[in-house]
Short mmCIF file of C-alpha atoms in Angstrom, two decimals:
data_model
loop_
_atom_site.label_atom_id
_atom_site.label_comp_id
_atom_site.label_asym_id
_atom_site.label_seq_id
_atom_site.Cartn_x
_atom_site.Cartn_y
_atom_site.Cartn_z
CA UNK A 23 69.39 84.39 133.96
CA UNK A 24 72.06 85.47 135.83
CA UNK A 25 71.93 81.94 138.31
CA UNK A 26 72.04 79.92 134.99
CA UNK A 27 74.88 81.65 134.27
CA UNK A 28 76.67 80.86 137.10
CA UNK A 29 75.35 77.46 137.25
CA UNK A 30 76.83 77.18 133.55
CA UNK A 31 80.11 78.69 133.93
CA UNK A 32 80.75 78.03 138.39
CA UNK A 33 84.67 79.41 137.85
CA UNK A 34 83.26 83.10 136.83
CA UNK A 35 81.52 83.55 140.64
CA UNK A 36 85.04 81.88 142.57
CA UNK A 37 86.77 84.48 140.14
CA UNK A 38 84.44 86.95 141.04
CA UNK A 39 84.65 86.18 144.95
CA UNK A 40 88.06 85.81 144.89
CA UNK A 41 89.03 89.32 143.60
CA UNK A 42 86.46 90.85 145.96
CA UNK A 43 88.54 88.98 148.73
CA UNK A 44 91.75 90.17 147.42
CA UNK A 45 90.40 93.74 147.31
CA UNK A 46 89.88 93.61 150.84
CA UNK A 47 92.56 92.63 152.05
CA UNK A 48 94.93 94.42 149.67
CA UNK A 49 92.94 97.57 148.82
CA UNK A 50 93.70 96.93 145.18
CA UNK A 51 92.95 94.97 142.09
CA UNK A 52 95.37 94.66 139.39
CA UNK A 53 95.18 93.80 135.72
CA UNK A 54 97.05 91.09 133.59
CA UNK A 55 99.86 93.87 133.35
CA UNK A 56 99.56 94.45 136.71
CA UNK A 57 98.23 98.01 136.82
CA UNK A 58 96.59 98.64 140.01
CA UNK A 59 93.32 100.53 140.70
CA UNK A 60 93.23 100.99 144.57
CA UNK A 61 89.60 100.87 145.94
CA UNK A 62 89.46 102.48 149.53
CA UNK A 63 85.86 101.81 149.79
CA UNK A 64 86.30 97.83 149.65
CA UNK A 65 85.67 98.00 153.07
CA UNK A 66 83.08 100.62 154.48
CA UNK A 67 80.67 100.49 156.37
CA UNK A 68 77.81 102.16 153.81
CA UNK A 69 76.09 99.64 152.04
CA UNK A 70 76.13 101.86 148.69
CA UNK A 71 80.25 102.75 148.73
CA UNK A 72 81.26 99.27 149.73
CA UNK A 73 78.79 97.74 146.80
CA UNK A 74 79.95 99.98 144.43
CA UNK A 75 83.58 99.48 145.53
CA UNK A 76 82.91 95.61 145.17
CA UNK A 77 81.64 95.95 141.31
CA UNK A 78 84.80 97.46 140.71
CA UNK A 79 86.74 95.27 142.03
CA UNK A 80 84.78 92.42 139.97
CA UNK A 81 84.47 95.02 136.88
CA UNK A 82 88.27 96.44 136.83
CA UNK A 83 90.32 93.08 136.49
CA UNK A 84 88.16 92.36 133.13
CA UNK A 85 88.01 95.33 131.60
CA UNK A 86 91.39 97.23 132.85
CA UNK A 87 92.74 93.87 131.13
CA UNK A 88 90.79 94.29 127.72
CA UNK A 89 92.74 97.75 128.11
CA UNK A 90 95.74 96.25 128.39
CA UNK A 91 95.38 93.70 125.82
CA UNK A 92 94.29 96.58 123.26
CA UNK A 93 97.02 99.20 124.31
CA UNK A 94 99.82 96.56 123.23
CA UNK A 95 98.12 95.65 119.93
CA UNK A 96 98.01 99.32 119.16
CA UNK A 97 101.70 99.94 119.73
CA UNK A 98 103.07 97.35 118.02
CA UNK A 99 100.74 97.86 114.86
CA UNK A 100 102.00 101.57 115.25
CA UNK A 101 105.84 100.65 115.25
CA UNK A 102 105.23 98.85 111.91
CA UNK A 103 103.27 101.16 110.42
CA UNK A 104 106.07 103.95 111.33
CA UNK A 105 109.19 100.81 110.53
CA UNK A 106 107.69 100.29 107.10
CA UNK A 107 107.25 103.52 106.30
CA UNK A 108 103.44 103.17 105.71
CA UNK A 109 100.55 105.82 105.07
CA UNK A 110 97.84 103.85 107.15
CA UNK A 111 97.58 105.39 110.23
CA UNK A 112 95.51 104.16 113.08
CA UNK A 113 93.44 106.64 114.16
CA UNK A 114 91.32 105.82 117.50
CA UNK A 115 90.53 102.86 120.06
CA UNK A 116 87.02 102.92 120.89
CA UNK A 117 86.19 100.04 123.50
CA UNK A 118 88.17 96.59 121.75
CA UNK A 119 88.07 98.69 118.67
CA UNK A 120 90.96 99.58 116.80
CA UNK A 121 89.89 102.46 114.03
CA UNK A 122 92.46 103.00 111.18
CA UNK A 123 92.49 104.87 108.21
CA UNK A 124 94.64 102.64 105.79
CA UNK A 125 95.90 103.47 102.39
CA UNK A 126 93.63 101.48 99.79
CA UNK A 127 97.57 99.77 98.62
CA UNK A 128 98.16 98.86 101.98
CA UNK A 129 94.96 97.26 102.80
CA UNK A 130 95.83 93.57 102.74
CA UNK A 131 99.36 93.57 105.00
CA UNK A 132 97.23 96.26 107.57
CA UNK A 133 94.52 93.91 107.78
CA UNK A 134 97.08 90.78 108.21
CA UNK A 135 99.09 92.50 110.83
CA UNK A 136 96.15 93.75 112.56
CA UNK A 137 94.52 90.82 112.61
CA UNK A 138 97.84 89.11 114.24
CA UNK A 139 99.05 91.61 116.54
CA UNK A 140 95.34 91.88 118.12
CA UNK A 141 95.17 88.14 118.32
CA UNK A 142 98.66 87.62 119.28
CA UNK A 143 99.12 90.58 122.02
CA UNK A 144 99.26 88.87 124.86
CA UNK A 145 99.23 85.60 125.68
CA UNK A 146 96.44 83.90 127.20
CA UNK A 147 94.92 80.20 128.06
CA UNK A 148 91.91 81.50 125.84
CA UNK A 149 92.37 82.63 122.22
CA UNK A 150 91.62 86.15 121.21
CA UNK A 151 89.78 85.80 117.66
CA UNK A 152 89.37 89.06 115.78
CA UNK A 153 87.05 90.38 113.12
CA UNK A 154 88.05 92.81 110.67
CA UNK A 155 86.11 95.03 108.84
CA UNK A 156 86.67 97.81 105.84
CA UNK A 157 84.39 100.06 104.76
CA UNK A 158 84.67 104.38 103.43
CA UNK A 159 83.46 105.74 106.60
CA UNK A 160 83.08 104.71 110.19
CA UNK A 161 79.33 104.47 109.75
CA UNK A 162 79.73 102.13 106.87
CA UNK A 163 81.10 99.83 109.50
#
């Protein structure tokens, strides 16, 4: 599975090579904001520490960049929120999740600036495309 993968997409194993190669000669891996998370075991000599040190250096771009990418949506649907003097307030990030509790009157422009400030938080070659969802309680959802 994992072979046909690769096979199918060859530019996710040169990305993945590449930032193990970066890691080793750096120390580091950064994300699209350029946050680094240093990895001192990159290069040791144990099998198990320089394995694990390699998944993170494949695992951290991706995901430290998600982070990223969901930390600026966030902030800028808080400023408007707070600018506009709304009663929806967002009320926790779980994963790419953004969890609000919005104001039944405010339901349409909090879903439209959501929608556009998650899509639109940083700019990538790749479009973001996000899926909104309402419901009474979380486990509605």
């Amino acid at each position: 599975y994992i072979d046909a993968y690769f096979e199918r997409y060859p530019g996710v194993r040169n990305y993945v090579r590449e930032s193990i190669k970066s890691a080793k000669l750096t120390g580091y891996v950064t994300t699209l904001l350029n946050r680094r998370r240093y990895i001192p075991d990159i290069n040791s000599r144990n099998y198990h520490l320089r394995s694990f040190a390699e998944r993170t250096a494949m695992n951290t771009p991706i995901q430290g960049s998600a982070a990223d990418i969901i930390k600026v949506a966030m902030v800028k649907v808080h400023e408007y929120l707070k600018e506009n003097n709304m009663k929806s307030k967002i009320l926790l990030q779980v994963h790419d999740e953004i969890i609000l509790d919005v104001v039944e009157d405010e339901l349409s422009i909090v879903k439209n600036i959501l929608k556009e400030y998650m899509e639109k938080a940083i700019q990538l070659r790749v479009p973001l495309v996000v899926d909104l969802k309402q419901g009474y309680t979380w486990e509605e959802l």
